[in-house]
PDB file of C-alpha atoms and ligand atoms in Angstrom:
ATOM      1  CA  ARG D 842      -0.319  -0.064   0.278  1.00 45.00           C
ATOM      2  CA  ALA D 843       3.216   2.246   1.356  1.00 47.00           C
ATOM      3  CA  LYS D 844       4.315   2.056  -2.833  1.00 47.00           C
ATOM      4  CA  GLU D 845       2.712   3.163  -5.863  1.00 49.00           C
ATOM      5  CA  ALA D 846       3.893   0.539  -8.681  1.00 52.00           C
ATOM      6  CA  GLY D 847       5.618   2.635 -11.121  1.00 51.00           C
ATOM      7  CA  GLY D 848       4.359   5.966  -9.483  1.00 53.00           C
ATOM      8  CA  GLY D 849       7.519   6.473  -8.184  1.00 57.00           C
ATOM      9  CA  TYR D 850       6.535   8.786  -4.888  1.00 63.00           C
ATOM     10  CA  GLU D 851       5.392   7.410  -1.282  1.00 66.00           C
ATOM     11  CA  MET D 852       1.846   7.157  -0.350  1.00 75.00           C
ATOM     12  CA  PHE D 853       0.833   8.230   3.364  1.00 78.00           C
ATOM     13  CA  ASP D 854       0.438   5.379   5.770  1.00 86.00           C
ATOM     14  CA  PRO D 855      -0.974   6.381   8.732  1.00 85.00           C
ATOM     15  CA  ALA D 856      -0.077   2.912  10.106  1.00 86.00           C
ATOM     16  CA  MET D 857       3.416   3.106   9.113  1.00 85.00           C
ATOM     17  CA  HIS D 858       3.426   6.379  10.281  1.00 83.00           C
ATOM     18  CA  GLN D 859       2.150   5.681  14.228  1.00 83.00           C
ATOM     19  CA  ARG D 860       4.589   2.761  13.977  1.00 84.00           C
ATOM     20  CA  ALA D 861       7.856   5.436  13.015  1.00 83.00           C
ATOM     21  CA  LEU D 862       6.414   7.245  15.919  1.00 80.00           C
ATOM     22  CA  GLY D 863       6.295   4.581  18.655  1.00 85.00           C
ATOM     23  CA  ARG D 864       9.161   3.967  17.552  1.00 87.00           C
ATOM     24  CA  LEU D 865      10.787   7.371  17.606  1.00 90.00           C
ATOM     25  CA  GLU D 866       9.297   7.696  21.200  1.00 91.00           C
ATOM     26  CA  LEU D 867      10.482   3.644  22.271  1.00 93.00           C
ATOM     27  CA  GLU D 868      13.916   5.247  21.632  1.00 95.00           C
ATOM     28  CA  ASN D 869      13.523   8.840  23.404  1.00 95.00           C
ATOM     29  CA  ASP D 870      12.145   7.053  26.447  1.00 96.00           C
ATOM     30  CA  LEU D 871      15.184   4.167  26.125  1.00 97.00           C
ATOM     31  CA  ARG D 872      17.702   7.194  26.221  1.00 98.00           C
ATOM     32  CA  ARG D 873      16.016   8.497  29.679  1.00 97.00           C
ATOM     33  CA  ALA D 874      16.086   5.082  31.105  1.00 97.00           C
ATOM     34  CA  VAL D 875      19.857   4.304  30.229  1.00 97.00           C
ATOM     35  CA  GLU D 876      20.413   7.633  32.036  1.00 97.00           C
ATOM     36  CA  GLU D 877      18.508   7.025  35.220  1.00 97.00           C
ATOM     37  CA  ASP D 878      19.348   3.280  34.988  1.00 96.00           C
ATOM     38  CA  GLU D 879      15.470   1.845  34.847  1.00 97.00           C
ATOM     39  CA  PHE D 880      16.472  -1.574  34.224  1.00 98.00           C
ATOM     40  CA  ALA D 881      16.304  -4.242  36.412  1.00 98.00           C
ATOM     41  CA  VAL D 882      18.025  -7.215  35.924  1.00 98.00           C
ATOM     42  CA  HIS D 883      15.815 -11.144  36.813  1.00 98.00           C
ATOM     43  CA  TYR D 884      18.153 -14.275  37.157  1.00 98.00           C
ATOM     44  CA  GLN D 885      17.223 -17.643  35.995  1.00 98.00           C
ATOM     45  CA  PRO D 886      19.075 -20.320  37.802  1.00 97.00           C
ATOM     46  CA  ILE D 887      21.164 -22.770  35.395  1.00 97.00           C
ATOM     47  CA  VAL D 888      21.140 -26.187  36.969  1.00 96.00           C
ATOM     48  CA  ASN D 889      24.159 -29.513  36.897  1.00 96.00           C
ATOM     49  CA  LEU D 890      21.873 -31.815  35.571  1.00 97.00           C
ATOM     50  CA  GLN D 891      25.141 -34.597  36.223  1.00 95.00           C
ATOM     51  CA  THR D 892      24.834 -33.842  40.203  1.00 94.00           C
ATOM     52  CA  GLY D 893      21.401 -31.624  40.465  1.00 93.00           C
ATOM     53  CA  GLU D 894      23.521 -28.583  42.062  1.00 93.00           C
ATOM     54  CA  LEU D 895      22.904 -24.889  41.024  1.00 95.00           C
ATOM     55  CA  TRP D 896      25.371 -23.939  38.687  1.00 96.00           C
ATOM     56  CA  GLY D 897      24.662 -20.480  38.020  1.00 97.00           C
ATOM     57  CA  MET D 898      22.948 -17.762  37.128  1.00 98.00           C
ATOM     58  CA  GLU D 899      22.229 -15.570  33.766  1.00 98.00           C
ATOM     59  CA  ALA D 900      20.963 -12.003  33.324  1.00 98.00           C
ATOM     60  CA  LEU D 901      17.974 -11.153  32.381  1.00 98.00           C
ATOM     61  CA  VAL D 902      17.517  -7.686  31.412  1.00 98.00           C
ATOM     62  CA  ARG D 903      13.975  -6.294  32.078  1.00 98.00           C
ATOM     63  CA  TRP D 904      12.626  -2.101  31.838  1.00 97.00           C
ATOM     64  CA  ASP D 905      10.931  -0.494  34.976  1.00 97.00           C
ATOM     65  CA  HIS D 906       9.014   1.604  32.508  1.00 95.00           C
ATOM     66  CA  PRO D 907       7.475   4.343  34.459  1.00 93.00           C
ATOM     67  CA  GLU D 908       3.769   3.793  32.868  1.00 92.00           C
ATOM     68  CA  ARG D 909       4.394   0.983  30.861  1.00 93.00           C
ATOM     69  CA  GLY D 910       5.400  -1.197  33.452  1.00 95.00           C
ATOM     70  CA  LEU D 911       7.772  -4.797  33.729  1.00 96.00           C
ATOM     71  CA  LEU D 912       8.862  -5.004  29.893  1.00 97.00           C
ATOM     72  CA  ASP D 913      10.569  -7.979  28.352  1.00 97.00           C
ATOM     73  CA  PRO D 914      13.572  -7.712  25.986  1.00 97.00           C
ATOM     74  CA  ASP D 915      11.696  -8.521  22.876  1.00 96.00           C
ATOM     75  CA  GLU D 916       9.678  -5.019  23.454  1.00 95.00           C
ATOM     76  CA  PHE D 917      12.909  -2.774  23.631  1.00 96.00           C
ATOM     77  CA  VAL D 918      16.371  -4.699  22.828  1.00 96.00           C
ATOM     78  CA  PRO D 919      15.760  -4.584  18.806  1.00 94.00           C
ATOM     79  CA  VAL D 920      15.206  -0.946  19.290  1.00 95.00           C
ATOM     80  CA  ALA D 921      18.102  -0.163  22.209  1.00 96.00           C
ATOM     81  CA  GLU D 922      20.083  -2.416  19.158  1.00 94.00           C
ATOM     82  CA  GLU D 923      19.465  -0.219  16.490  1.00 93.00           C
ATOM     83  CA  SER D 924      20.281   2.943  18.305  1.00 95.00           C
ATOM     84  CA  GLY D 925      23.440   1.774  19.882  1.00 96.00           C
ATOM     85  CA  LEU D 926      21.460   2.352  23.248  1.00 97.00           C
ATOM     86  CA  VAL D 927      22.178  -1.148  24.048  1.00 97.00           C
ATOM     87  CA  VAL D 928      25.684  -0.341  24.668  1.00 97.00           C
ATOM     88  CA  PRO D 929      25.268   1.415  27.902  1.00 98.00           C
ATOM     89  CA  MET D 930      22.487  -0.427  28.780  1.00 98.00           C
ATOM     90  CA  GLY D 931      24.250  -3.566  28.021  1.00 98.00           C
ATOM     91  CA  GLU D 932      27.541  -2.084  30.359  1.00 98.00           C
ATOM     92  CA  LEU D 933      24.556  -1.158  33.057  1.00 98.00           C
ATOM     93  CA  VAL D 934      23.198  -5.112  33.082  1.00 98.00           C
ATOM     94  CA  LEU D 935      26.817  -5.795  33.706  1.00 98.00           C
ATOM     95  CA  GLU D 936      28.440  -4.361  36.231  1.00 98.00           C
ATOM     96  CA  GLU D 937      24.323  -4.841  38.594  1.00 98.00           C
ATOM     97  CA  ALA D 938      25.315  -8.858  37.696  1.00 98.00           C
ATOM     98  CA  CYS D 939      28.436  -8.573  38.754  1.00 98.00           C
ATOM     99  CA  ARG D 940      27.365  -6.621  41.978  1.00 98.00           C
ATOM    100  CA  ARG D 941      24.859  -8.929  42.465  1.00 98.00           C
ATOM    101  CA  ALA D 942      27.024 -11.988  41.696  1.00 98.00           C
ATOM    102  CA  VAL D 943      29.777 -11.016  44.986  1.00 98.00           C
ATOM    103  CA  VAL D 944      26.492 -10.738  47.293  1.00 97.00           C
ATOM    104  CA  TRP D 945      25.680 -14.150  46.619  1.00 96.00           C
ATOM    105  CA  GLN D 946      29.242 -15.726  46.526  1.00 96.00           C
ATOM    106  CA  ARG D 947      30.083 -13.920  50.569  1.00 95.00           C
ATOM    107  CA  GLU D 948      26.420 -15.213  51.582  1.00 91.00           C
ATOM    108  CA  LEU D 949      27.159 -18.942  49.932  1.00 89.00           C
ATOM    109  CA  PRO D 950      30.426 -19.663  50.047  1.00 90.00           C
ATOM    110  CA  ARG D 951      31.097 -22.975  48.015  1.00 89.00           C
ATOM    111  CA  THR D 952      33.078 -24.659  45.834  1.00 87.00           C
ATOM    112  CA  PRO D 953      33.071 -23.403  42.806  1.00 90.00           C
ATOM    113  CA  PRO D 954      31.547 -20.265  43.770  1.00 95.00           C
ATOM    114  CA  LEU D 955      28.173 -19.076  41.596  1.00 96.00           C
ATOM    115  CA  ALA D 956      28.656 -18.409  38.164  1.00 97.00           C
ATOM    116  CA  VAL D 957      27.054 -15.745  36.789  1.00 98.00           C
ATOM    117  CA  SER D 958      26.496 -14.685  32.647  1.00 98.00           C
ATOM    118  CA  VAL D 959      25.542 -12.026  30.862  1.00 98.00           C
ATOM    119  CA  ASN D 960      24.396 -11.726  27.936  1.00 98.00           C
ATOM    120  CA  LEU D 961      26.302  -9.420  25.268  1.00 97.00           C
ATOM    121  CA  SER D 962      25.038  -7.662  21.741  1.00 94.00           C
ATOM    122  CA  GLY D 963      26.657  -7.500  18.338  1.00 92.00           C
ATOM    123  CA  ARG D 964      27.420  -3.799  19.125  1.00 93.00           C
ATOM    124  CA  GLN D 965      29.071  -4.310  22.753  1.00 95.00           C
ATOM    125  CA  LEU D 966      30.869  -7.323  20.643  1.00 94.00           C
ATOM    126  CA  ARG D 967      32.355  -4.906  18.176  1.00 91.00           C
ATOM    127  CA  ARG D 968      33.341  -2.281  20.509  1.00 95.00           C
ATOM    128  CA  PRO D 969      37.058  -1.739  20.585  1.00 94.00           C
ATOM    129  CA  ASP D 970      36.728  -0.972  24.433  1.00 96.00           C
ATOM    130  CA  LEU D 971      34.596  -4.160  25.395  1.00 97.00           C
ATOM    131  CA  GLN D 972      37.429  -5.653  26.945  1.00 97.00           C
ATOM    132  CA  ASP D 973      38.149  -2.627  29.456  1.00 97.00           C
ATOM    133  CA  VAL D 974      34.617  -2.136  30.181  1.00 98.00           C
ATOM    134  CA  ILE D 975      34.443  -6.178  31.387  1.00 98.00           C
ATOM    135  CA  ARG D 976      37.859  -5.551  33.051  1.00 98.00           C
ATOM    136  CA  ARG D 977      36.465  -2.404  35.009  1.00 98.00           C
ATOM    137  CA  ALA D 978      33.041  -3.816  35.958  1.00 98.00           C
ATOM    138  CA  LEU D 979      35.269  -7.397  37.808  1.00 98.00           C
ATOM    139  CA  GLU D 980      37.572  -4.670  39.150  1.00 98.00           C
ATOM    140  CA  GLU D 981      34.634  -2.472  40.593  1.00 98.00           C
ATOM    141  CA  SER D 982      33.129  -5.484  41.903  1.00 98.00           C
ATOM    142  CA  GLY D 983      35.755  -7.763  42.785  1.00 98.00           C
ATOM    143  CA  LEU D 984      34.133 -10.719  41.012  1.00 98.00           C
ATOM    144  CA  SER D 985      36.825 -13.337  39.561  1.00 98.00           C
ATOM    145  CA  ALA D 986      37.196 -13.810  36.046  1.00 98.00           C
ATOM    146  CA  SER D 987      36.545 -17.097  36.264  1.00 98.00           C
ATOM    147  CA  SER D 988      32.788 -16.869  38.004  1.00 98.00           C
ATOM    148  CA  LEU D 989      31.762 -14.554  35.002  1.00 98.00           C
ATOM    149  CA  GLY D 990      29.915 -15.886  31.524  1.00 98.00           C
ATOM    150  CA  LEU D 991      29.271 -14.200  28.051  1.00 98.00           C
ATOM    151  CA  ASP D 992      26.142 -15.375  26.201  1.00 97.00           C
ATOM    152  CA  ILE D 993      26.947 -14.382  22.221  1.00 94.00           C
ATOM    153  CA  THR D 994      24.214 -15.049  20.176  1.00 91.00           C
ATOM    154  CA  GLU D 995      24.580 -17.575  17.332  1.00 86.00           C
ATOM    155  CA  THR D 996      23.441 -14.962  14.452  1.00 83.00           C
ATOM    156  CA  VAL D 997      25.808 -12.689  15.961  1.00 85.00           C
ATOM    157  CA  TYR D 998      28.919 -14.603  15.963  1.00 83.00           C
ATOM    158  CA  ILE D 999      28.605 -15.866  12.486  1.00 79.00           C
ATOM    159  CA  GLY D1000      27.822 -12.605  11.090  1.00 79.00           C
ATOM    160  CA  ALA D1001      31.050 -11.685  11.388  1.00 83.00           C
ATOM    161  CA  MET D1002      33.362 -14.931  12.005  1.00 84.00           C
ATOM    162  CA  ASP D1003      37.044 -13.377  11.828  1.00 86.00           C
ATOM    163  CA  ALA D1004      36.019  -9.950  13.582  1.00 88.00           C
ATOM    164  CA  ASN D1005      34.075 -11.274  16.305  1.00 88.00           C
ATOM    165  CA  THR D1006      36.842 -14.410  17.015  1.00 90.00           C
ATOM    166  CA  ALA D1007      39.002 -11.737  17.493  1.00 92.00           C
ATOM    167  CA  ALA D1008      36.917  -9.682  20.292  1.00 93.00           C
ATOM    168  CA  LEU D1009      36.173 -13.354  22.073  1.00 93.00           C
ATOM    169  CA  ASP D1010      40.016 -14.382  21.984  1.00 94.00           C
ATOM    170  CA  ARG D1011      40.219 -10.816  23.884  1.00 94.00           C
ATOM    171  CA  ILE D1012      37.843 -12.036  26.361  1.00 94.00           C
ATOM    172  CA  LYS D1013      38.816 -14.855  27.097  1.00 96.00           C
ATOM    173  CA  ALA D1014      42.082 -13.695  28.268  1.00 96.00           C
ATOM    174  CA  LEU D1015      40.787 -11.895  30.504  1.00 97.00           C
ATOM    175  CA  GLY D1016      39.412 -14.969  31.734  1.00 98.00           C
ATOM    176  CA  VAL D1017      36.279 -15.253  31.584  1.00 98.00           C
ATOM    177  CA  ARG D1018      34.098 -18.578  29.612  1.00 97.00           C
ATOM    178  CA  VAL D1019      32.326 -17.847  27.172  1.00 96.00           C
ATOM    179  CA  SER D1020      29.156 -19.408  25.413  1.00 96.00           C
ATOM    180  CA  LEU D1021      27.558 -19.536  21.981  1.00 93.00           C
ATOM    181  CA  ASP D1022      23.426 -18.298  22.202  1.00 94.00           C
ATOM    182  CA  ASP D1023      21.100 -19.979  21.074  1.00 92.00           C
ATOM    183  CA  PHE D1024      22.758 -22.831  19.247  1.00 91.00           C
ATOM    184  CA  GLY D1025      20.714 -24.340  15.724  1.00 85.00           C
ATOM    185  CA  SER D1026      18.438 -21.326  15.954  1.00 83.00           C
ATOM    186  CA  GLY D1027      20.460 -20.148  12.843  1.00 76.00           C
ATOM    187  CA  TYR D1028      22.127 -21.186   9.614  1.00 69.00           C
ATOM    188  CA  SER D1029      24.625 -23.314  11.581  1.00 64.00           C
ATOM    189  CA  SER D1030      27.498 -24.755   9.983  1.00 69.00           C
ATOM    190  CA  LEU D1031      29.373 -27.533  11.649  1.00 74.00           C
ATOM    191  CA  SER D1032      32.647 -26.248  10.404  1.00 74.00           C
ATOM    192  CA  TYR D1033      33.017 -22.884  12.588  1.00 78.00           C
ATOM    193  CA  LEU D1034      32.301 -24.586  15.162  1.00 81.00           C
ATOM    194  CA  LYS D1035      35.980 -25.809  15.358  1.00 81.00           C
ATOM    195  CA  ARG D1036      37.318 -22.676  15.143  1.00 81.00           C
ATOM    196  CA  LEU D1037      34.553 -21.017  18.101  1.00 85.00           C
ATOM    197  CA  PRO D1038      36.447 -20.143  20.868  1.00 88.00           C
ATOM    198  CA  ALA D1039      34.119 -20.769  23.359  1.00 93.00           C
ATOM    199  CA  ASP D1040      33.668 -22.277  26.502  1.00 96.00           C
ATOM    200  CA  ILE D1041      29.780 -23.851  26.369  1.00 97.00           C
ATOM    201  CA  LEU D1042      27.723 -24.228  23.889  1.00 95.00           C
ATOM    202  CA  LYS D1043      23.948 -22.951  24.367  1.00 96.00           C
ATOM    203  CA  VAL D1044      20.765 -25.606  22.680  1.00 95.00           C
ATOM    204  CA  ASP D1045      18.276 -23.665  21.954  1.00 94.00           C
ATOM    205  CA  LYS D1046      15.704 -24.545  23.735  1.00 95.00           C
ATOM    206  CA  SER D1047      12.956 -25.304  19.921  1.00 93.00           C
ATOM    207  CA  PHE D1048      15.009 -28.732  20.243  1.00 93.00           C
ATOM    208  CA  THR D1049      14.684 -29.101  24.034  1.00 95.00           C
ATOM    209  CA  LYS D1050      11.283 -28.769  23.143  1.00 94.00           C
ATOM    210  CA  GLY D1051      10.944 -32.091  21.109  1.00 93.00           C
ATOM    211  CA  LEU D1052      13.148 -33.696  23.029  1.00 94.00           C
ATOM    212  CA  GLY D1053      11.228 -37.692  23.585  1.00 88.00           C
ATOM    213  CA  LEU D1054       8.774 -36.522  21.723  1.00 91.00           C
ATOM    214  CA  GLU D1055      10.451 -36.073  18.106  1.00 90.00           C
ATOM    215  CA  ALA D1056      13.001 -38.226  17.880  1.00 91.00           C
ATOM    216  CA  GLU D1057      14.898 -35.708  15.146  1.00 90.00           C
ATOM    217  CA  ASP D1058      14.674 -32.838  17.767  1.00 90.00           C
ATOM    218  CA  THR D1059      15.993 -36.233  20.408  1.00 93.00           C
ATOM    219  CA  ALA D1060      18.715 -36.887  17.825  1.00 93.00           C
ATOM    220  CA  ILE D1061      19.815 -33.489  17.191  1.00 91.00           C
ATOM    221  CA  VAL D1062      20.434 -32.741  21.002  1.00 94.00           C
ATOM    222  CA  GLN D1063      22.136 -35.970  21.630  1.00 96.00           C
ATOM    223  CA  THR D1064      24.632 -34.928  18.312  1.00 93.00           C
ATOM    224  CA  VAL D1065      25.266 -31.969  19.370  1.00 93.00           C
ATOM    225  CA  VAL D1066      26.020 -32.345  23.215  1.00 96.00           C
ATOM    226  CA  ASP D1067      29.139 -35.086  21.821  1.00 96.00           C
ATOM    227  CA  LEU D1068      30.083 -33.247  19.116  1.00 93.00           C
ATOM    228  CA  ALA D1069      30.749 -29.913  22.109  1.00 94.00           C
ATOM    229  CA  HIS D1070      32.296 -32.591  23.869  1.00 96.00           C
ATOM    230  CA  ILE D1071      34.904 -33.796  21.796  1.00 94.00           C
ATOM    231  CA  LEU D1072      35.467 -29.888  21.000  1.00 92.00           C
ATOM    232  CA  GLY D1073      35.884 -29.387  24.850  1.00 94.00           C
ATOM    233  CA  MET D1074      32.814 -27.450  25.071  1.00 96.00           C
ATOM    234  CA  GLU D1075      30.510 -27.842  27.828  1.00 97.00           C
ATOM    235  CA  VAL D1076      26.329 -28.236  27.057  1.00 98.00           C
ATOM    236  CA  VAL D1077      23.775 -25.819  28.906  1.00 98.00           C
ATOM    237  CA  ALA D1078      20.022 -26.805  27.400  1.00 98.00           C
ATOM    238  CA  GLU D1079      17.992 -23.965  27.565  1.00 97.00           C
ATOM    239  CA  GLY D1080      14.252 -23.981  27.810  1.00 98.00           C
ATOM    240  CA  VAL D1081      13.883 -27.225  29.799  1.00 98.00           C
ATOM    241  CA  GLU D1082      10.562 -27.447  31.012  1.00 97.00           C
ATOM    242  CA  VAL D1083       9.098 -30.763  32.010  1.00 96.00           C
ATOM    243  CA  ASP D1084      10.964 -33.030  33.675  1.00 96.00           C
ATOM    244  CA  VAL D1085      11.321 -35.773  31.027  1.00 96.00           C
ATOM    245  CA  GLN D1086      13.581 -33.390  29.066  1.00 97.00           C
ATOM    246  CA  GLU D1087      15.586 -32.919  32.283  1.00 97.00           C
ATOM    247  CA  THR D1088      16.070 -36.797  32.568  1.00 97.00           C
ATOM    248  CA  LEU D1089      16.659 -37.379  28.967  1.00 97.00           C
ATOM    249  CA  LEU D1090      19.185 -34.152  29.097  1.00 98.00           C
ATOM    250  CA  ARG D1091      20.964 -35.928  32.037  1.00 98.00           C
ATOM    251  CA  GLU D1092      21.104 -39.833  30.348  1.00 97.00           C
ATOM    252  CA  MET D1093      22.797 -37.991  27.264  1.00 97.00           C
ATOM    253  CA  GLY D1094      25.676 -36.469  28.790  1.00 98.00           C
ATOM    254  CA  CYS D1095      23.949 -32.847  29.121  1.00 98.00           C
ATOM    255  CA  ASP D1096      26.134 -30.754  31.269  1.00 98.00           C
ATOM    256  CA  PHE D1097      23.720 -27.854  32.179  1.00 98.00           C
ATOM    257  CA  GLY D1098      19.723 -27.331  32.119  1.00 98.00           C
ATOM    258  CA  GLN D1099      17.559 -24.282  32.281  1.00 98.00           C
ATOM    259  CA  GLY D1100      13.938 -23.053  31.919  1.00 98.00           C
ATOM    260  CA  TYR D1101      10.841 -22.763  33.721  1.00 98.00           C
ATOM    261  CA  HIS D1102      11.244 -26.626  35.004  1.00 97.00           C
ATOM    262  CA  PHE D1103      13.971 -25.176  37.516  1.00 97.00           C
ATOM    263  CA  SER D1104      13.086 -21.848  37.501  1.00 97.00           C
ATOM    264  CA  ARG D1105      11.600 -18.685  35.817  1.00 97.00           C
ATOM    265  CA  PRO D1106      13.397 -15.909  36.000  1.00 98.00           C
ATOM    266  CA  LEU D1107      13.933 -13.928  39.566  1.00 98.00           C
ATOM    267  CA  PRO D1108      13.983 -10.767  40.410  1.00 98.00           C
ATOM    268  CA  PRO D1109      17.413 -10.045  42.984  1.00 97.00           C
ATOM    269  CA  GLU D1110      15.387 -11.120  45.967  1.00 96.00           C
ATOM    270  CA  GLY D1111      13.393 -14.086  44.499  1.00 97.00           C
ATOM    271  CA  ALA D1112      16.895 -15.638  42.999  1.00 97.00           C
ATOM    272  CA  LEU D1113      18.443 -14.836  46.355  1.00 95.00           C
ATOM    273  CA  GLU D1114      15.472 -17.394  48.044  1.00 95.00           C
ATOM    274  CA  PHE D1115      15.984 -20.166  45.780  1.00 95.00           C
ATOM    275  CA  LEU D1116      19.661 -19.708  46.643  1.00 93.00           C
ATOM    276  CA  ASN D1117      19.237 -20.440  50.225  1.00 91.00           C
ATOM    277  CA  SER D1118      16.881 -22.932  49.235  1.00 89.00           C
ATOM    278  CA  ALA D1119      18.923 -25.063  47.068  1.00 79.00           C
ATOM    279  CA  TYR D1120      21.829 -24.814  49.286  1.00 66.00           C
ATOM    280  CA  ARG D1121      20.603 -24.731  52.598  1.00 56.00           C
ATOM    281  CA  GLY D1122      17.779 -26.470  52.551  1.00 43.00           C
TER     282      GLY D1122
HETATM  283  P1  C2E P1221      18.293 -15.546  25.665  1.00 74.91           P
HETATM  284  O1  C2E P1221      19.868 -14.982  26.353  1.00 74.91           O
HETATM  285  O2  C2E P1221      18.477 -17.124  24.977  1.00 74.91           O
HETATM  286  O3  C2E P1221      17.388 -16.050  27.250  1.00 74.91           O
HETATM  287  C1  C2E P1221      16.371 -17.306  27.910  1.00 74.91           C
HETATM  288  C2  C2E P1221      15.168 -16.141  27.576  1.00 74.91           C
HETATM  289  O4  C2E P1221      14.173 -17.696  27.710  1.00 74.91           O
HETATM  290  C3  C2E P1221      14.988 -15.795  28.452  1.00 74.91           C
HETATM  291  O5  C2E P1221      13.919 -14.878  27.738  1.00 74.91           O
HETATM  292  C4  C2E P1221      13.716 -16.495  29.258  1.00 74.91           C
HETATM  293  O6  C2E P1221      13.246 -16.041  29.803  1.00 74.91           O
HETATM  294  C5  C2E P1221      13.322 -17.635  28.464  1.00 74.91           C
HETATM  295  N1  C2E P1221      13.195 -19.019  29.400  1.00 74.91           N
HETATM  296  C6  C2E P1221      13.920 -19.214  29.967  1.00 74.91           C
HETATM  297  N2  C2E P1221      13.558 -20.597  30.553  1.00 74.91           N
HETATM  298  C7  C2E P1221      12.348 -20.703  29.419  1.00 74.91           C
HETATM  299  C8  C2E P1221      11.631 -22.243  29.464  1.00 74.91           C
HETATM  300  O7  C2E P1221      11.623 -23.534  29.788  1.00 74.91           O
HETATM  301  N3  C2E P1221      10.712 -21.779  28.264  1.00 74.91           N
HETATM  302  C9  C2E P1221      10.907 -20.445  27.412  1.00 74.91           C
HETATM  303  N4  C2E P1221       9.546 -20.704  26.402  1.00 74.91           N
HETATM  304  N5  C2E P1221      11.560 -19.827  27.448  1.00 74.91           N
HETATM  305  C10 C2E P1221      12.006 -20.048  28.496  1.00 74.91           C
HETATM  306  P2  C2E P1221      13.790 -13.116  28.398  1.00 74.91           P
HETATM  307  O8  C2E P1221      14.324 -12.505  29.574  1.00 74.91           O
HETATM  308  O9  C2E P1221      12.328 -12.769  27.524  1.00 74.91           O
HETATM  309  O10 C2E P1221      15.179 -12.370  27.560  1.00 74.91           O
HETATM  310  C11 C2E P1221      14.999 -12.936  25.736  1.00 74.91           C
HETATM  311  C12 C2E P1221      16.215 -12.423  25.211  1.00 74.91           C
HETATM  312  O11 C2E P1221      16.679 -10.984  25.641  1.00 74.91           O
HETATM  313  C13 C2E P1221      17.452 -13.529  25.747  1.00 74.91           C
HETATM  314  O12 C2E P1221      16.568 -14.485  25.101  1.00 74.91           O
HETATM  315  C14 C2E P1221      17.981 -12.478  25.214  1.00 74.91           C
HETATM  316  O13 C2E P1221      18.853 -12.775  23.816  1.00 74.91           O
HETATM  317  C15 C2E P1221      17.494 -11.031  25.336  1.00 74.91           C
HETATM  318  N6  C2E P1221      18.729 -10.477  26.788  1.00 74.91           N
HETATM  319  C16 C2E P1221      18.159 -10.398  27.784  1.00 74.91           C
HETATM  320  N7  C2E P1221      19.045 -10.013  28.274  1.00 74.91           N
HETATM  321  C17 C2E P1221      19.830  -9.278  27.802  1.00 74.91           C
HETATM  322  C18 C2E P1221      20.759  -8.270  28.228  1.00 74.91           C
HETATM  323  O14 C2E P1221      20.991  -7.714  29.113  1.00 74.91           O
HETATM  324  N8  C2E P1221      21.616  -7.993  26.979  1.00 74.91           N
HETATM  325  C19 C2E P1221      21.065  -7.818  25.536  1.00 74.91           C
HETATM  326  N9  C2E P1221      22.068  -7.255  24.853  1.00 74.91           N
HETATM  327  N10 C2E P1221      20.239  -8.762  25.373  1.00 74.91           N
HETATM  328  C20 C2E P1221      19.160  -9.072  26.829  1.00 74.91           C
HETATM  329 CA1   CA P1222      21.382 -15.814  27.495  1.00 74.91          CA
HETATM  330 CA1   CA P1223      18.946 -18.416  24.097  1.00 74.91          CA
END
């Protein structure tokens, strides 16, 4: 409707205009959110499937919007990404997650210490100062690098593989873990796995869903677990929602699981309660 065939001009499209305005408003709001730090970080437990112990927490950003309430990432991360605001937003999340992990580690000393992982956008990965930002977050919080993991989604990684591999090598030089997120959701090619400087593969939840139901999904997950292990990586299965998935994953030798079956993402107080029940119950 927007383009007249052959006419060479664009008709005014009220719906499109509305969307553009909405996008602009969101971006302005988001700029303020970064200045005022209106973000809330929720945490989802990651469980060691072989021992049943809690292994770590993934930090997942929420936006505590003054009028619209708590927003999920899919409502604002795409605009944050496009506008570049994901860079300062991501720094806030990283700093908060590092500080929180230190509090939890003090509260519950154990070996190995509780791990925390933070999502990194493509924009952040391409920043030349990324290494300094991470180093500073670790120093200021006192978190040890070995307790921090960074998630990079598969689609981001394969977008510019050489540059991204170099960036990941610089992060890893700090002693931080790297995970490849949403593995299998994009145009996976097995050949790049060999070059990937990641410690962990996170199997996309679309595969976990079919475990025990679809023979193909079960075979794919088993193959990914085996391949990752051969390549020296550990595996997290995402989106574990039911008991049978947990059982199958454990039998397959999958290292870690994450999903509603264990817990939904929790605000910090809820996450602390989870920690306490998992360790002092
Ligand atoms: P992700 O990194 O793959 O995070 C896992 C998502 O799956 C989370 O959605 C989580 O709530 C959801 N999830 C967990 N368990 C289950 C389950 O059993 N079933 C189902 N159906 N879903 C489950 P959430 O929190 O809405 O985050 C969505 C995405 O937003 C994340 O996907 C990540 O890519 C992005 N994101 C989250 N926080 C940040 C951040 O701080 N920075 C950046 N750049 N991206 C972020
Ligand atoms: Ca993630
Ligand atoms: Ca994922």
